[in-house]
XYZ file of C-alpha atoms in Angstrom:
564
model
C -2.670 -5.142 -12.160
C -0.106 -7.620 -14.367
C -3.465 -7.954 -16.881
C -3.702 -4.308 -17.164
C -0.470 -3.913 -18.248
C -0.854 -6.746 -21.304
C -3.900 -5.263 -22.416
C -1.423 -1.640 -23.192
C -0.570 -0.824 -26.651
C 1.279 1.785 -28.447
C 4.825 2.860 -27.340
C 5.214 0.206 -24.527
C 3.661 2.355 -22.122
C 6.487 4.575 -21.890
C 3.867 7.814 -22.266
C 2.372 6.565 -18.862
C 5.536 6.493 -17.096
C 6.933 9.472 -18.527
C 3.939 11.711 -17.963
C 3.841 13.152 -21.988
C 2.172 16.503 -22.702
C 2.931 18.703 -19.399
C 4.524 21.121 -22.015
C 8.186 21.135 -19.911
C 10.890 22.965 -22.050
C 14.698 22.300 -20.864
C 16.579 25.275 -19.272
C 19.656 26.129 -22.029
C 21.675 28.731 -19.609
C 23.753 27.620 -16.644
C 21.826 30.794 -14.926
C 18.255 29.599 -15.924
C 19.547 25.705 -14.769
C 21.018 27.299 -10.721
C 17.776 29.097 -10.559
C 15.312 25.980 -11.444
C 18.035 24.098 -9.069
C 17.522 26.338 -6.464
C 13.899 26.722 -6.871
C 13.712 22.758 -6.837
C 15.300 22.732 -3.247
C 13.780 25.668 -1.387
C 10.131 24.644 -2.350
C 11.072 20.901 -1.396
C 12.067 22.171 1.712
C 9.224 24.894 2.271
C 6.319 22.929 0.957
C 7.477 19.020 2.256
C 6.050 18.196 6.032
C 9.630 16.781 6.761
C 12.020 16.911 4.174
C 14.791 15.143 6.054
C 12.831 12.178 7.343
C 14.659 9.827 5.456
C 18.100 11.507 4.213
C 19.823 14.033 6.705
C 19.922 17.500 5.006
C 24.034 16.917 4.723
C 23.297 14.604 1.870
C 21.088 16.836 0.010
C 23.150 20.261 0.022
C 25.937 17.409 -1.131
C 23.910 16.368 -3.904
C 22.931 19.957 -4.772
C 26.535 20.561 -5.066
C 27.374 17.980 -7.337
C 24.603 19.121 -9.632
C 25.863 22.653 -9.540
C 29.066 21.326 -10.639
C 28.120 20.128 -13.832
C 25.438 22.745 -14.719
C 27.363 23.992 -17.828
C 28.428 20.565 -19.160
C 25.583 18.075 -18.975
C 22.442 17.353 -21.622
C 19.395 18.610 -20.837
C 18.075 14.854 -20.025
C 20.797 14.394 -17.543
C 20.032 17.512 -15.804
C 16.510 16.653 -15.553
C 17.738 13.335 -14.219
C 20.082 15.322 -11.537
C 16.735 16.713 -10.621
C 15.217 13.544 -10.017
C 17.915 12.524 -8.258
C 17.940 15.559 -5.489
C 13.787 14.858 -4.954
C 14.337 10.717 -4.684
C 16.505 11.500 -1.608
C 13.186 12.517 0.257
C 12.561 8.516 0.252
C 8.647 9.851 -0.421
C 7.001 7.956 -3.283
C 4.675 10.765 -3.555
C 7.245 13.656 -4.016
C 8.781 13.337 -7.389
C 9.648 15.063 -11.213
C 7.886 13.799 -14.267
C 9.879 13.350 -17.342
C 7.760 15.657 -19.953
C 7.731 17.624 -22.891
C 10.535 18.484 -25.251
C 12.885 16.182 -22.958
C 10.777 13.097 -23.839
C 12.003 13.538 -27.650
C 15.735 13.228 -26.832
C 15.217 9.979 -25.099
C 16.129 6.612 -26.737
C 14.008 3.719 -25.636
C 14.844 -0.288 -26.020
C 11.708 -1.620 -27.705
C 10.928 -3.906 -24.606
C 9.095 -4.450 -21.251
C 10.287 -6.296 -18.215
C 7.324 -7.718 -15.880
C 7.498 -8.832 -12.418
C 6.636 -12.408 -11.789
C 6.943 -15.460 -9.168
C 9.724 -13.346 -7.719
C 11.012 -12.782 -11.241
C 11.862 -10.784 -13.940
C 10.308 -11.622 -17.265
C 10.436 -10.049 -21.009
C 6.877 -9.547 -21.918
C 7.302 -7.017 -25.077
C 10.473 -7.468 -27.557
C 11.053 -6.576 -30.899
C 8.963 -8.590 -33.384
C 12.183 -10.530 -34.867
C 12.712 -11.734 -30.944
C 9.428 -12.646 -30.360
C 10.496 -16.263 -29.137
C 11.706 -14.584 -26.170
C 8.654 -13.735 -24.784
C 7.938 -15.416 -21.332
C 11.502 -15.662 -20.939
C 12.926 -14.714 -17.232
C 15.864 -12.200 -17.639
C 18.356 -12.566 -14.474
C 20.522 -10.180 -15.684
C 20.902 -6.644 -17.840
C 24.835 -6.131 -19.016
C 26.157 -8.193 -16.412
C 24.726 -6.800 -13.680
C 21.936 -9.143 -11.651
C 18.318 -7.449 -11.590
C 18.920 -6.763 -8.268
C 21.917 -4.261 -8.384
C 19.942 -2.790 -11.769
C 16.972 -1.852 -9.573
C 18.772 -0.669 -6.400
C 20.780 1.474 -9.017
C 17.746 2.550 -10.395
C 16.942 4.076 -6.969
C 19.087 6.913 -7.470
C 16.752 8.744 -9.315
C 13.281 7.135 -8.625
C 11.583 8.436 -5.451
C 9.926 5.348 -3.788
C 9.382 4.973 0.484
C 9.790 0.771 0.122
C 11.153 -2.027 -2.480
C 7.905 -2.673 -3.799
C 7.172 0.792 -5.537
C 10.887 0.841 -6.308
C 10.537 -2.218 -8.331
C 6.957 -1.042 -9.929
C 9.046 2.461 -10.744
C 11.545 0.568 -12.815
C 9.246 -1.747 -14.602
C 7.714 1.540 -15.734
C 10.852 3.034 -17.038
C 12.539 -0.148 -17.513
C 13.371 0.539 -21.371
C 14.347 4.122 -21.648
C 17.911 3.769 -22.475
C 18.975 7.052 -21.247
C 18.335 5.964 -17.644
C 21.250 2.904 -17.595
C 23.777 5.406 -19.466
C 22.971 8.041 -16.513
C 23.447 5.390 -13.632
C 26.452 3.702 -15.509
C 24.589 0.763 -16.322
C 25.184 1.158 -20.092
C 27.067 3.016 -22.932
C 24.836 5.174 -25.294
C 24.142 3.358 -28.454
C 24.984 0.407 -27.519
C 22.595 -3.133 -27.357
C 21.499 -3.993 -24.119
C 22.902 -7.257 -23.172
C 19.967 -9.458 -21.420
C 21.048 -12.709 -19.575
C 18.326 -15.151 -19.790
C 17.068 -18.205 -17.588
C 19.266 -20.876 -19.569
C 22.416 -18.526 -19.320
C 22.444 -17.348 -22.822
C 22.498 -13.848 -23.690
C 20.462 -11.814 -26.345
C 21.062 -7.910 -27.355
C 18.057 -5.461 -27.879
C 19.082 -2.067 -29.718
C 17.745 1.399 -28.400
C 15.640 3.336 -30.611
C 14.866 7.041 -30.605
C 11.704 8.072 -28.271
C 9.845 9.470 -31.503
C 10.133 6.486 -33.582
C 9.333 3.621 -30.931
C 5.564 3.738 -32.189
C 7.101 2.771 -35.969
C 9.151 0.190 -34.070
C 7.641 -3.762 -34.616
C 6.812 -5.628 -31.441
C 5.464 -8.585 -30.393
C 3.807 -8.269 -26.794
C 3.091 -11.115 -24.786
C -0.660 -10.145 -23.947
C -1.730 -10.672 -27.501
C -0.906 -14.207 -27.105
C -2.812 -14.767 -23.879
C -6.144 -14.911 -22.929
C -7.476 -12.597 -20.382
C -9.771 -14.101 -17.300
C -12.964 -12.530 -16.462
C -11.199 -10.287 -13.793
C -8.960 -8.579 -15.816
C -9.051 -4.823 -15.222
C -11.215 -2.992 -17.270
C -11.440 0.874 -17.641
C -14.777 1.204 -15.207
C -13.902 3.108 -12.369
C -16.157 0.428 -10.243
C -17.889 -3.397 -11.361
C -19.223 -6.214 -9.887
C -20.520 -9.545 -10.875
C -21.094 -13.151 -9.062
C -17.937 -15.649 -10.291
C -20.424 -18.504 -8.897
C -23.502 -19.221 -6.324
C -21.168 -18.418 -3.380
C -18.756 -15.633 -4.337
C -19.392 -12.107 -5.320
C -16.860 -10.310 -6.942
C -16.306 -6.080 -6.796
C -13.607 -4.768 -8.924
C -12.681 -1.136 -7.827
C -9.905 0.508 -9.945
C -10.188 4.240 -8.620
C -10.628 6.012 -5.583
C -12.704 8.421 -7.826
C -16.371 8.569 -9.068
C -18.129 7.447 -12.023
C -19.746 10.522 -13.402
C -22.279 8.089 -15.101
C -22.561 5.866 -11.933
C -22.318 7.723 -8.590
C -21.176 5.250 -5.754
C -24.303 5.620 -3.766
C -26.258 4.068 -6.891
C -23.468 1.109 -7.335
C -23.379 0.413 -3.669
C -27.191 -0.118 -3.783
C -26.961 -2.228 -7.000
C -24.245 -4.373 -4.902
C -26.804 -4.615 -1.854
C -29.536 -5.358 -4.148
C -27.363 -8.467 -5.426
C -26.222 -9.654 -2.149
C -29.927 -9.589 -0.504
C -30.919 -11.551 -3.976
C -28.203 -13.907 -3.907
C -26.815 -16.000 -1.406
C -22.995 -15.343 -1.038
C -20.645 -16.883 1.092
C -17.840 -14.965 0.416
C -17.208 -10.890 -1.420
C -14.137 -10.412 -3.097
C -13.602 -6.836 -3.249
C -10.234 -6.199 -5.910
C -7.819 -2.967 -5.496
C -5.059 -4.505 -7.629
C -5.325 -2.155 -10.024
C -6.293 0.932 -7.743
C -3.681 3.621 -7.484
C -5.561 6.119 -5.391
C -7.551 9.139 -5.632
C -9.911 10.340 -2.435
C -10.049 7.635 -0.174
C -13.670 8.645 0.924
C -15.250 7.567 -2.254
C -15.849 4.117 -1.261
C -17.367 4.541 2.602
C -20.877 3.648 1.051
C -19.814 0.565 -0.228
C -18.019 -0.091 3.261
C -21.089 0.299 4.598
C -23.048 -2.523 2.672
C -19.809 -4.666 2.908
C -20.249 -3.885 6.808
C -24.128 -5.110 6.745
C -23.220 -8.238 4.803
C -20.154 -8.922 7.147
C -22.900 -8.588 10.146
C -24.781 -11.205 8.728
C -21.846 -13.926 8.173
C -20.868 -12.955 5.107
C -16.810 -13.214 4.746
C -14.974 -9.963 2.762
C -11.953 -10.647 1.559
C -9.945 -7.431 -0.270
C -7.423 -8.322 -3.393
C -4.381 -5.865 -3.263
C -1.401 -6.138 -5.589
C 1.460 -4.343 -6.479
C -0.649 -1.537 -8.767
C -2.127 -0.314 -5.121
C -1.424 2.259 -3.708
C -2.030 6.233 -2.318
C -5.575 6.298 -0.987
C -6.549 2.311 -2.319
C -4.204 2.035 0.764
C -6.273 3.703 3.069
C -9.179 1.757 2.092
C -7.482 -1.493 1.785
C -6.379 -0.522 5.917
C -9.885 0.372 6.434
C -11.414 -3.221 5.218
C -8.916 -5.014 7.462
C -10.344 -2.461 10.282
C -13.486 -3.687 9.816
C -12.147 -7.532 10.093
C -11.811 -8.370 6.414
C -9.011 -10.600 5.286
C -6.404 -9.141 2.349
C -5.142 -11.695 -0.236
C -2.849 -11.145 -2.800
C 0.511 -9.469 -3.245
C 2.421 -6.763 -1.358
C 1.792 -3.273 -2.478
C 3.684 -0.724 -3.629
C 1.769 1.670 -1.293
C 2.982 2.125 2.289
C 0.828 1.930 5.348
C 1.827 4.932 6.781
C 3.002 7.437 4.274
C 3.681 11.234 3.500
C 0.666 12.171 0.451
C -1.858 14.637 -0.424
C 0.425 15.916 -3.106
C 0.438 19.545 -4.189
C 2.421 20.834 -7.322
C 4.684 23.313 -8.285
C 6.328 24.438 -11.851
C 10.175 25.148 -12.242
C 10.387 28.720 -13.775
C 12.585 28.166 -16.530
C 11.997 24.575 -17.647
C 8.591 24.248 -16.705
C 9.109 21.021 -15.121
C 6.521 20.238 -12.989
C 7.021 18.636 -9.729
C 4.906 17.098 -7.215
C 5.258 17.092 -3.212
C 3.736 16.181 -0.711
C 1.666 18.013 1.585
C 0.998 16.104 4.734
C 2.337 12.674 6.312
C -0.652 10.020 6.849
C 0.078 7.954 10.053
C -3.115 5.448 9.565
C -1.792 4.573 13.204
C -3.464 7.120 14.570
C -6.676 6.792 12.783
C -7.007 2.323 12.601
C -6.385 -0.029 14.955
C -5.205 -2.314 12.043
C -2.220 -0.312 11.117
C -1.273 -0.823 14.967
C 3.081 -1.183 14.683
C 3.377 -1.102 10.950
C 4.827 2.458 9.708
C 6.037 3.024 6.547
C 6.385 -0.690 4.917
C 4.706 -1.781 2.062
C 1.118 -3.032 2.713
C 1.247 -6.678 2.895
C -1.562 -8.925 2.360
C -2.849 -11.415 4.805
C -2.720 -14.255 2.356
C 0.188 -14.091 -0.032
C -1.148 -14.832 -3.343
C 0.952 -14.042 -5.806
C 0.341 -13.967 -9.939
C 2.324 -16.661 -11.285
C 3.807 -16.384 -15.007
C 2.340 -20.304 -15.730
C -1.212 -18.835 -14.635
C -0.758 -15.607 -16.427
C 0.319 -17.806 -19.718
C -2.791 -19.759 -19.298
C -5.472 -16.685 -19.084
C -5.653 -17.543 -14.974
C -6.060 -15.078 -11.849
C -3.834 -16.970 -9.745
C -5.060 -15.290 -6.827
C -9.166 -15.443 -7.497
C -9.047 -19.121 -8.820
C -7.088 -19.691 -5.214
C -10.039 -18.148 -3.491
C -12.741 -20.410 -5.536
C -11.084 -23.142 -4.618
C -10.809 -22.352 -1.043
C -13.743 -21.378 0.204
C -12.812 -21.603 4.290
C -12.808 -18.714 6.271
C -9.372 -16.835 6.153
C -7.937 -15.686 9.275
C -5.655 -11.846 9.236
C -1.945 -11.926 9.674
C -1.439 -11.893 13.319
C 0.734 -8.937 14.712
C 1.690 -10.458 18.454
C 4.245 -7.451 19.306
C 2.234 -4.686 18.005
C 1.021 -2.405 20.583
C -2.308 -3.086 21.832
C -4.846 -0.438 21.158
C -8.333 0.627 23.073
C -10.366 -0.502 20.672
C -8.662 -3.401 20.108
C -8.462 -4.657 23.874
C -12.551 -3.596 24.342
C -13.206 -6.016 21.487
C -11.182 -8.941 23.050
C -12.977 -8.190 26.154
C -16.278 -8.076 24.602
C -15.367 -11.589 23.185
C -14.692 -12.948 26.656
C -17.697 -11.581 28.415
C -19.971 -13.545 25.518
C -20.723 -10.826 22.829
C -23.868 -9.927 24.349
C -26.517 -8.794 21.474
C -26.037 -4.810 20.894
C -28.384 -2.341 19.568
C -26.536 -0.279 16.839
C -26.069 3.546 17.884
C -23.441 6.178 17.940
C -21.981 6.386 21.040
C -18.704 7.506 20.609
C -18.388 10.343 18.061
C -15.060 9.241 16.322
C -16.633 6.039 15.698
C -16.327 4.934 12.294
C -19.287 2.909 12.093
C -17.640 -0.496 10.254
C -15.200 -1.439 12.940
C -15.371 -4.872 13.604
C -14.784 -3.977 17.127
C -18.275 -1.584 16.832
C -20.687 -3.687 19.179
C -17.689 -3.898 21.432
C -17.370 -0.225 21.842
C -21.280 0.073 22.338
C -21.098 -2.518 24.566
C -18.367 -0.924 26.341
C -20.399 2.080 26.802
C -23.633 0.637 28.019
C -21.967 -1.804 30.525
C -19.929 1.136 32.009
C -16.210 -0.358 30.963
C -15.502 2.645 28.895
C -17.130 6.149 28.966
C -14.397 7.555 26.658
C -11.852 10.246 26.931
C -12.588 13.710 28.373
C -13.685 14.941 25.005
C -16.511 12.151 24.844
C -14.442 10.344 21.705
C -13.389 6.658 22.467
C -9.820 7.040 20.641
C -9.866 3.124 20.080
C -6.377 3.411 17.908
C -4.445 4.820 20.866
C -2.288 2.465 22.447
C -4.058 1.539 25.807
C -1.879 1.592 29.225
C -1.577 -0.704 31.403
C -3.374 1.893 33.654
C -6.703 1.534 31.188
C -6.358 -1.831 30.860
C -6.654 -2.873 34.407
C -9.709 -0.826 34.638
C -11.277 -1.949 31.747
C -10.824 -5.038 33.087
C -11.992 -4.951 36.755
C -14.911 -2.679 35.252
C -15.849 -5.491 33.185
C -15.712 -7.934 36.374
C -18.154 -5.676 37.771
C -20.563 -5.442 34.655
C -20.685 -9.044 34.941
C -21.324 -9.733 38.443
C -18.202 -11.592 38.924
C -16.532 -12.187 42.351
C -13.113 -13.337 41.539
C -10.652 -15.010 43.868
C -7.099 -13.440 45.027
C -4.591 -15.591 43.415
C -1.657 -13.527 43.928
C -0.202 -11.416 46.831
C 3.109 -10.869 45.255
C 3.219 -6.879 45.255
C 2.095 -5.088 42.198
C 5.576 -4.743 39.583
C 6.461 -1.065 39.206
C 6.149 -1.146 35.680
C 2.189 -1.434 35.909
C 1.626 0.975 38.718
C 3.984 3.716 36.888
C 1.751 6.835 36.822
C -0.812 5.260 38.382
C -4.468 7.560 38.719
C -6.401 3.996 40.136
C -4.294 1.877 42.355
C -7.355 -0.049 43.475
C -8.182 -1.212 39.792
C -4.265 -2.233 39.686
C -3.596 -4.062 42.322
C -7.593 -5.766 41.899
C -6.539 -7.111 38.307
C -3.185 -7.932 39.360
C -4.525 -9.845 42.447
C -6.960 -11.613 40.229
C -4.202 -12.877 37.732
C -5.589 -10.394 34.974
C -2.307 -8.486 34.408
C 0.395 -10.887 32.937
C 3.862 -10.792 35.161
C 6.160 -10.159 32.333
C 4.677 -6.636 31.629
C 6.713 -4.437 29.726
C 6.122 -0.774 29.107
C 3.352 -0.845 26.543
C 1.259 -3.774 26.184
C 0.981 -5.803 22.971
C -1.545 -7.250 21.192
C -0.498 -10.852 22.700
C -0.847 -9.647 26.146
C -4.108 -7.915 25.377
C -5.221 -11.523 24.395
C -3.536 -13.599 27.241
C -5.680 -10.735 29.424
C -8.843 -11.639 27.900
C -8.348 -15.477 28.344
C -7.450 -14.877 31.805
C -10.793 -12.657 32.189
C -12.862 -15.705 30.567
C -11.485 -18.134 32.972
C -12.944 -16.366 35.894
C -16.423 -16.915 34.584
């Protein structure tokens, strides 16, 4: 989150981006470089679950050959960037090479930081003598507009979506060597910044080792921080007003001094004591860890939601990896997400393992599996490898930053009305969602909480519907006893669920259609009677395609409700 960046001191956050302390030593002999290059490629191919998912193998081999052609002439820094460019072809945010060790000492850096706000880039750190430029928009660097600059950095920075690439660029935006490697700058020449007023200013790079001695000015030193600014704690909470309770969840890891079980109990006590109509859970600073850590808290929030409390999750550019899973789980509960698009993709390669190149000691992280949330959660249906977007877009503005305000939280406090999730009408209709719609059409009869199916998470927005479906005989689950709520439903299953709901409610519908059942609906049917009945009663759509969509599911549920 932006506030966390503003609070950073030292050498402009460069150390965090470059992962110092890994002890890498640059390879010198061409044979050693060749061995490292071969080891990189072979390990990526062997360890990654699908290395060529985004880039054909031929392009990998072409890039590898290009690197081999200059092994004897390029610098250690350029060789490292070459290795990064080969790795970046995976198009996987979790598979990357870190800049580390002695190579860092060879770098030069501009004493500046650029930050993204309002869909624009702003200068938030500058040399002390250029303090007046802080907070000004930067539209171009060395004559190239910022979109072109960020796109160029995509050659060396690993990212599976544009938000991640933008975030990766921000973390290394002051490293002169990257600009030189990518042909965006010449070594030793000042970087020319074009500002919003059309004027140009220049910033000269300094050796990395002297960056900490450079006198700088930071925007963070000039603005106050809101109550919701990022803290170093793994998680904490407080009331923002009598109606709104706030939880900040900064890392998917247990706090050794405060277990999640204990913290969740504290939150539950606070919610029971207060009279809150809304709970905000802030994942805007959360870069991941273990997605299971949050579950005691999710159970507490589920109870609060069952009692009528609205839960809103906050996401932002820094939300990544396991925090993405947790955010989608919140949506699965029925919570709304607000804020900005995340750098993490909904479905993504992840579960990182590492290996070290034999000569340089360079450390490489590589994904070991593909995480398809669509196989686990209805909320992910139809999305794929795309940035997780909020249901309600509330980007942090530069004006609010300068005023010490949290844009999203301020808006939510000023708008207490209940929010709605973004609609995905063309997304595949899942079994869980359809049962939820049928349950609502049946009047949402009160259910006794019980674990009917072994694959229930216990926090789904359609949890009562799943229990009702089992008790009413609408769905008895799959052959192995599970419910498979996230699986896309077929027309055959939809017809069976519809007719069983009619039977469970004791209704006797009239025939409203005499036309024959369309072939697309009867394809692969194992219960022709259910299909014929649902069609004759007007419950199945006339414009059916191969797979039911969410919009069609809502239409079928509405048609069912009209029967009653």
